Amino acid sequence: EGIREVQIRWEASVPKSRDMQGLASIPGVKNIVAVASGKGGVGKTTVAVNLAVALQRMGAAVGLMDADVYGPNIPRMMGVHGSPKAVGEDRIQTLEGFGIRLMSMGFISPGDRPLIWRGPMLHSVIQQFLRNVDWGELDYLILDLPPGTGDVQLSLTQTVPLAGGVIVTTPSDVALEDARKAIEMFRQVKVEVLGIVENMSYFLCPHCSQRIEIFSHGGGKKTSEEFGIPFLGEIPLDPEVRAGGDFGSPVAARGPEAPEAQSFYEIARRVAARVSVVDLTAPPEELITIRP
């Protein structure tokens, strides 16, 4: 009685991921989230880039590492070009775009020259990107993994504590077959699967507004139910998303109200929520042991 006005101030902080025995964390980085796919061509990098931008626009400190050393597309998709500079004797400075700290093999070996490297060399460069790069203080470091379940994926899961993995697929049976392998890979190395994203889920005709399911529809959600993991959302096949990647201007940078960006913000919110749940429900006194 007598109170005429109430002011409420909301604050939020991103929790730090759990420790894993034998795996050293990256100083200053709270959560490392891997974006993976079982096969190429499903839009994994597009999801990783727009997820990073959406999280940054939502107020988080975000880094984006291009772990796809054979096909580093992040420089083009983020519209950032240049060479990283050395800081001190053994530190590398990140480049920045849209408020996100970036590192990619595309900055070191630009152009059309391919990398013809074997496993040990891949392991070395991935470790340098993780350990020798000055990432600063980050809430999330998003890792854009190469497709498949090869050397880079195993190197990461056995050397850094991942908060979890996001699986990207299209609704087609071929893509889903390989997505299941990616899910099983994370499970075998004891990494939490944060959920599945169904990319190119449908196409909305700009003339008649009819929904066309070019690559089928619903396979991502069905797979998530089969494996008992969350379904993070579906992304329509939109020419604006493709153009944003080609011209270095991710659609998520247009803000959460832009129709072409809304699905990415919904997925970013769910990923952030899943990471928080995983972080806060981990046994506080137990260390999770990862064995090669």
Short mmCIF file of C-alpha atoms in Angstrom, two decimals:
data_model
loop_
_atom_site.label_atom_id
_atom_site.label_comp_id
_atom_site.label_asym_id
_atom_site.label_seq_id
_atom_site.Cartn_x
_atom_site.Cartn_y
_atom_site.Cartn_z
CA GLU A 1 0.00 0.00 0.00
CA GLY A 2 1.29 3.39 -0.94
CA ILE A 3 3.79 2.08 -3.53
CA ARG A 4 3.24 3.85 -6.83
CA GLU A 5 6.21 2.72 -8.88
CA VAL A 6 8.44 -0.33 -9.02
CA GLN A 7 11.72 -0.52 -10.96
CA ILE A 8 13.15 -3.92 -11.83
CA ARG A 9 16.60 -4.36 -13.30
CA TRP A 10 17.41 -7.67 -14.95
CA GLU A 11 20.98 -8.86 -15.18
CA ALA A 12 22.41 -12.02 -16.71
CA SER A 13 25.75 -13.72 -16.68
CA VAL A 14 26.88 -16.66 -18.76
CA PRO A 15 28.09 -19.57 -16.60
CA LYS A 16 31.39 -21.32 -17.30
CA SER A 17 31.44 -24.83 -18.69
CA ARG A 18 32.42 -27.79 -16.55
CA ASP A 19 36.01 -28.94 -16.21
CA MET A 20 37.16 -32.21 -17.70
CA GLN A 21 40.04 -34.15 -16.26
CA GLY A 22 43.14 -33.94 -18.43
CA LEU A 23 41.78 -31.15 -20.67
CA ALA A 24 43.10 -27.64 -20.09
CA SER A 25 40.60 -24.85 -20.65
CA ILE A 26 41.42 -21.76 -22.71
CA PRO A 27 42.09 -18.82 -20.39
CA GLY A 28 39.26 -16.29 -20.51
CA VAL A 29 36.90 -18.49 -22.54
CA LYS A 30 33.83 -19.66 -20.63
CA ASN A 31 32.22 -21.99 -23.17
CA ILE A 32 33.45 -23.66 -26.35
CA VAL A 33 30.62 -24.70 -28.66
CA ALA A 34 31.35 -26.85 -31.73
CA VAL A 35 29.12 -26.60 -34.80
CA ALA A 36 29.36 -29.85 -36.75
CA SER A 37 27.77 -31.81 -39.55
CA GLY A 38 28.05 -35.33 -40.82
CA LYS A 39 28.51 -34.19 -44.42
CA GLY A 40 29.36 -31.08 -46.38
CA GLY A 41 26.92 -28.78 -48.14
CA VAL A 42 24.32 -28.57 -45.37
CA GLY A 43 25.06 -24.95 -44.37
CA LYS A 44 27.15 -25.65 -41.27
CA THR A 45 29.32 -22.54 -41.66
CA THR A 46 26.27 -20.39 -42.38
CA VAL A 47 24.75 -21.58 -39.11
CA ALA A 48 28.02 -21.07 -37.19
CA VAL A 49 28.47 -17.51 -38.50
CA ASN A 50 24.90 -16.40 -37.87
CA LEU A 51 24.80 -18.14 -34.49
CA ALA A 52 27.91 -16.21 -33.45
CA VAL A 53 26.50 -12.90 -34.69
CA ALA A 54 23.13 -13.51 -33.00
CA LEU A 55 24.78 -14.34 -29.66
CA GLN A 56 26.89 -11.17 -29.92
CA ARG A 57 23.83 -9.04 -30.73
CA MET A 58 22.12 -10.57 -27.68
CA GLY A 59 24.88 -9.19 -25.47
CA ALA A 60 27.47 -11.96 -25.23
CA ALA A 61 31.21 -11.72 -25.88
CA VAL A 62 31.81 -14.10 -28.78
CA GLY A 63 34.72 -15.55 -30.73
CA LEU A 64 34.49 -17.57 -33.95
CA MET A 65 37.20 -20.04 -34.93
CA ASP A 66 37.32 -21.59 -38.38
CA ALA A 67 38.46 -25.15 -37.74
CA ASP A 68 37.63 -26.18 -41.32
CA VAL A 69 41.23 -25.75 -42.47
CA TYR A 70 40.63 -27.33 -45.89
CA GLY A 71 37.70 -25.07 -46.74
CA PRO A 72 37.94 -21.91 -44.61
CA ASN A 73 34.90 -19.82 -45.59
CA ILE A 74 34.54 -17.62 -42.53
CA PRO A 75 36.65 -14.73 -43.90
CA ARG A 76 34.31 -14.36 -46.87
CA MET A 77 31.13 -14.88 -44.88
CA MET A 78 32.18 -12.34 -42.25
CA GLY A 79 33.53 -9.89 -44.82
CA VAL A 80 36.90 -9.71 -43.04
CA HIS A 81 40.24 -9.97 -44.82
CA GLY A 82 43.79 -9.42 -43.63
CA SER A 83 46.63 -11.16 -41.83
CA PRO A 84 46.78 -11.81 -38.08
CA LYS A 85 49.53 -9.97 -36.21
CA ALA A 86 51.88 -11.44 -33.64
CA VAL A 87 51.57 -10.22 -30.07
CA GLY A 88 54.73 -10.85 -28.08
CA GLU A 89 56.70 -14.00 -28.73
CA ASP A 90 54.04 -16.68 -29.02
CA ARG A 91 50.65 -14.96 -29.23
CA ILE A 92 48.52 -14.24 -32.28
CA GLN A 93 46.04 -11.39 -32.42
CA THR A 94 42.55 -12.09 -33.72
CA LEU A 95 40.84 -10.13 -36.45
CA GLU A 96 37.39 -8.73 -35.77
CA GLY A 97 34.11 -8.44 -37.60
CA PHE A 98 30.63 -7.53 -36.35
CA GLY A 99 32.06 -7.33 -32.84
CA ILE A 100 33.30 -10.95 -32.98
CA ARG A 101 36.91 -12.09 -32.57
CA LEU A 102 37.91 -14.23 -35.57
CA MET A 103 40.60 -16.72 -36.50
CA SER A 104 40.78 -18.77 -39.68
CA MET A 105 43.30 -20.49 -41.89
CA GLY A 106 41.81 -18.28 -44.61
CA PHE A 107 43.59 -15.31 -43.02
CA ILE A 108 46.94 -17.11 -43.13
CA SER A 109 46.64 -18.84 -46.50
CA PRO A 110 44.20 -16.74 -48.56
CA GLY A 111 43.19 -17.30 -52.16
CA ASP A 112 42.76 -20.55 -54.06
CA ARG A 113 45.89 -22.32 -52.85
CA PRO A 114 44.84 -25.63 -51.22
CA LEU A 115 46.25 -27.08 -48.04
CA ILE A 116 47.61 -30.59 -48.53
CA TRP A 117 48.27 -31.62 -44.95
CA ARG A 118 48.21 -34.81 -42.94
CA GLY A 119 46.86 -35.42 -39.44
CA PRO A 120 49.81 -34.23 -37.30
CA MET A 121 49.97 -30.89 -39.14
CA LEU A 122 46.22 -30.41 -38.69
CA HIS A 123 46.54 -31.12 -34.99
CA SER A 124 49.34 -28.58 -34.69
CA VAL A 125 47.51 -25.71 -36.38
CA ILE A 126 44.30 -26.37 -34.45
CA GLN A 127 46.23 -26.26 -31.18
CA GLN A 128 47.89 -23.00 -32.21
CA PHE A 129 44.52 -21.47 -33.03
CA LEU A 130 43.23 -22.50 -29.61
CA ARG A 131 46.25 -21.99 -27.36
CA ASN A 132 48.33 -19.29 -29.04
CA VAL A 133 45.57 -16.94 -30.15
CA ASP A 134 44.70 -14.04 -27.85
CA TRP A 135 40.96 -14.69 -27.58
CA GLY A 136 40.45 -12.33 -24.65
CA GLU A 137 37.44 -12.71 -22.36
CA LEU A 138 34.67 -14.64 -24.14
CA ASP A 139 31.31 -16.03 -23.11
CA TYR A 140 31.27 -18.30 -26.16
CA LEU A 141 33.90 -19.48 -28.61
CA ILE A 142 32.09 -20.97 -31.60
CA LEU A 143 34.08 -23.60 -33.52
CA ASP A 144 33.14 -24.20 -37.14
CA LEU A 145 34.24 -27.80 -37.63
CA PRO A 146 34.94 -29.46 -40.97
CA PRO A 147 32.30 -31.95 -42.11
CA GLY A 148 32.59 -35.55 -41.06
CA THR A 149 34.23 -37.28 -38.10
CA GLY A 150 37.94 -37.06 -38.86
CA ASP A 151 41.23 -35.85 -37.39
CA VAL A 152 40.20 -32.27 -36.57
CA GLN A 153 37.11 -33.35 -34.67
CA LEU A 154 39.02 -35.91 -32.62
CA SER A 155 41.85 -33.48 -31.95
CA LEU A 156 39.43 -30.92 -30.55
CA THR A 157 37.38 -33.27 -28.44
CA GLN A 158 40.51 -34.77 -26.87
CA THR A 159 42.34 -31.51 -26.09
CA VAL A 160 39.77 -28.87 -25.03
CA PRO A 161 36.68 -29.06 -22.82
CA LEU A 162 33.72 -28.53 -25.14
CA ALA A 163 30.50 -27.22 -23.62
CA GLY A 164 28.67 -29.12 -26.34
CA GLY A 165 28.10 -29.68 -30.02
CA VAL A 166 25.42 -28.39 -32.40
CA ILE A 167 24.58 -30.74 -35.30
CA VAL A 168 23.50 -29.14 -38.58
CA THR A 169 21.62 -31.16 -41.19
CA THR A 170 19.16 -30.78 -44.01
CA PRO A 171 15.92 -32.79 -44.00
CA SER A 172 17.11 -35.20 -46.70
CA ASP A 173 17.69 -38.82 -45.74
CA VAL A 174 21.28 -38.72 -47.03
CA ALA A 175 22.19 -35.76 -44.79
CA LEU A 176 20.37 -37.27 -41.81
CA GLU A 177 22.23 -40.54 -42.20
CA ASP A 178 25.54 -38.69 -41.79
CA ALA A 179 24.16 -36.46 -39.03
CA ARG A 180 23.52 -39.57 -36.96
CA LYS A 181 27.20 -40.45 -37.26
CA ALA A 182 28.14 -36.99 -35.98
CA ILE A 183 25.81 -37.44 -33.00
CA GLU A 184 27.36 -40.80 -32.19
CA MET A 185 30.87 -39.33 -32.50
CA PHE A 186 30.12 -36.71 -29.83
CA ARG A 187 28.55 -39.33 -27.61
CA GLN A 188 31.53 -41.67 -27.89
CA VAL A 189 33.94 -38.91 -26.82
CA LYS A 190 31.59 -37.84 -23.99
CA VAL A 191 30.65 -34.43 -25.40
CA GLU A 192 27.12 -33.14 -24.81
CA VAL A 193 25.01 -32.79 -27.96
CA LEU A 194 23.22 -29.48 -27.49
CA GLY A 195 20.78 -30.24 -30.26
CA ILE A 196 20.01 -30.48 -33.98
CA VAL A 197 19.41 -27.64 -36.44
CA GLU A 198 17.47 -28.41 -39.61
CA ASN A 199 18.78 -26.08 -42.34
CA MET A 200 17.09 -25.56 -45.73
CA SER A 201 13.96 -26.84 -44.06
CA TYR A 202 11.55 -25.38 -46.60
CA PHE A 203 11.25 -22.66 -49.22
CA LEU A 204 8.57 -19.99 -49.08
CA CYS A 205 7.58 -18.91 -52.60
CA PRO A 206 7.87 -15.09 -52.83
CA HIS A 207 5.01 -14.92 -55.36
CA CYS A 208 2.31 -17.13 -53.89
CA SER A 209 3.66 -17.67 -50.32
CA GLN A 210 3.30 -21.42 -50.84
CA ARG A 211 5.61 -23.52 -48.69
CA ILE A 212 7.74 -25.87 -50.79
CA GLU A 213 9.68 -28.66 -49.10
CA ILE A 214 12.56 -29.02 -51.56
CA PHE A 215 14.70 -31.33 -49.43
CA SER A 216 11.78 -32.94 -47.58
CA HIS A 217 10.93 -31.68 -44.09
CA GLY A 218 10.87 -32.76 -40.47
CA GLY A 219 13.77 -35.20 -40.56
CA GLY A 220 15.82 -33.14 -38.12
CA LYS A 221 13.10 -33.12 -35.49
CA LYS A 222 12.40 -36.81 -35.98
CA THR A 223 16.10 -37.62 -35.54
CA SER A 224 16.29 -35.51 -32.39
CA GLU A 225 13.39 -37.47 -30.94
CA GLU A 226 15.00 -40.79 -31.88
CA PHE A 227 18.24 -39.86 -30.11
CA GLY A 228 16.59 -38.05 -27.20
CA ILE A 229 18.31 -34.73 -27.87
CA PRO A 230 16.78 -31.24 -28.29
CA PHE A 231 15.58 -29.90 -31.60
CA LEU A 232 16.98 -26.38 -31.81
CA GLY A 233 14.95 -25.16 -34.76
CA GLU A 234 14.55 -25.03 -38.51
CA ILE A 235 15.96 -22.52 -40.98
CA PRO A 236 14.15 -21.89 -44.26
CA LEU A 237 15.91 -21.85 -47.62
CA ASP A 238 16.18 -18.10 -48.17
CA PRO A 239 18.15 -16.31 -50.94
CA GLU A 240 18.89 -13.51 -48.45
CA VAL A 241 20.81 -15.93 -46.24
CA ARG A 242 22.88 -17.10 -49.20
CA ALA A 243 23.56 -13.53 -50.35
CA GLY A 244 24.55 -12.50 -46.83
CA GLY A 245 27.21 -15.21 -46.78
CA ASP A 246 28.50 -14.49 -50.27
CA PHE A 247 28.86 -10.77 -49.66
CA GLY A 248 30.18 -10.88 -46.10
CA SER A 249 27.09 -9.53 -44.38
CA PRO A 250 25.39 -12.23 -42.26
CA VAL A 251 21.63 -11.80 -42.03
CA ALA A 252 21.78 -12.06 -38.22
CA ALA A 253 23.53 -8.65 -38.26
CA ARG A 254 20.20 -7.16 -39.38
CA GLY A 255 18.77 -7.82 -35.94
CA PRO A 256 16.17 -10.17 -34.46
CA GLU A 257 13.25 -8.35 -36.09
CA ALA A 258 14.45 -9.04 -39.65
CA PRO A 259 12.32 -11.91 -41.04
CA GLU A 260 15.32 -13.65 -42.60
CA ALA A 261 17.22 -13.53 -39.28
CA GLN A 262 14.50 -14.62 -36.85
CA SER A 263 15.22 -18.35 -37.08
CA PHE A 264 18.89 -17.78 -36.22
CA TYR A 265 17.97 -15.77 -33.12
CA GLU A 266 15.56 -18.47 -31.98
CA ILE A 267 18.31 -21.06 -32.36
CA ALA A 268 20.85 -18.80 -30.59
CA ARG A 269 18.50 -18.41 -27.61
CA ARG A 270 18.03 -22.17 -27.40
CA VAL A 271 21.76 -22.85 -27.69
CA ALA A 272 22.51 -20.32 -24.93
CA ALA A 273 19.81 -21.90 -22.74
CA ARG A 274 21.14 -25.41 -23.36
CA VAL A 275 24.71 -24.36 -22.56
CA SER A 276 23.52 -22.80 -19.29
CA VAL A 277 21.58 -25.91 -18.33
CA VAL A 278 24.56 -28.15 -19.10
CA ASP A 279 26.91 -25.86 -17.16
CA LEU A 280 24.69 -25.48 -14.11
CA THR A 281 23.60 -29.10 -13.83
CA ALA A 282 27.09 -30.62 -14.10
CA PRO A 283 28.19 -32.34 -10.88
CA PRO A 284 30.19 -29.66 -9.05
CA GLU A 285 32.59 -32.04 -7.40
CA GLU A 286 33.13 -34.54 -10.17
CA LEU A 287 35.49 -34.21 -13.09
CA ILE A 288 34.53 -35.84 -16.33
CA THR A 289 37.32 -37.99 -17.68
CA ILE A 290 37.95 -38.04 -21.43
CA ARG A 291 40.06 -40.88 -22.81
CA PRO A 292 41.38 -41.05 -26.39
#
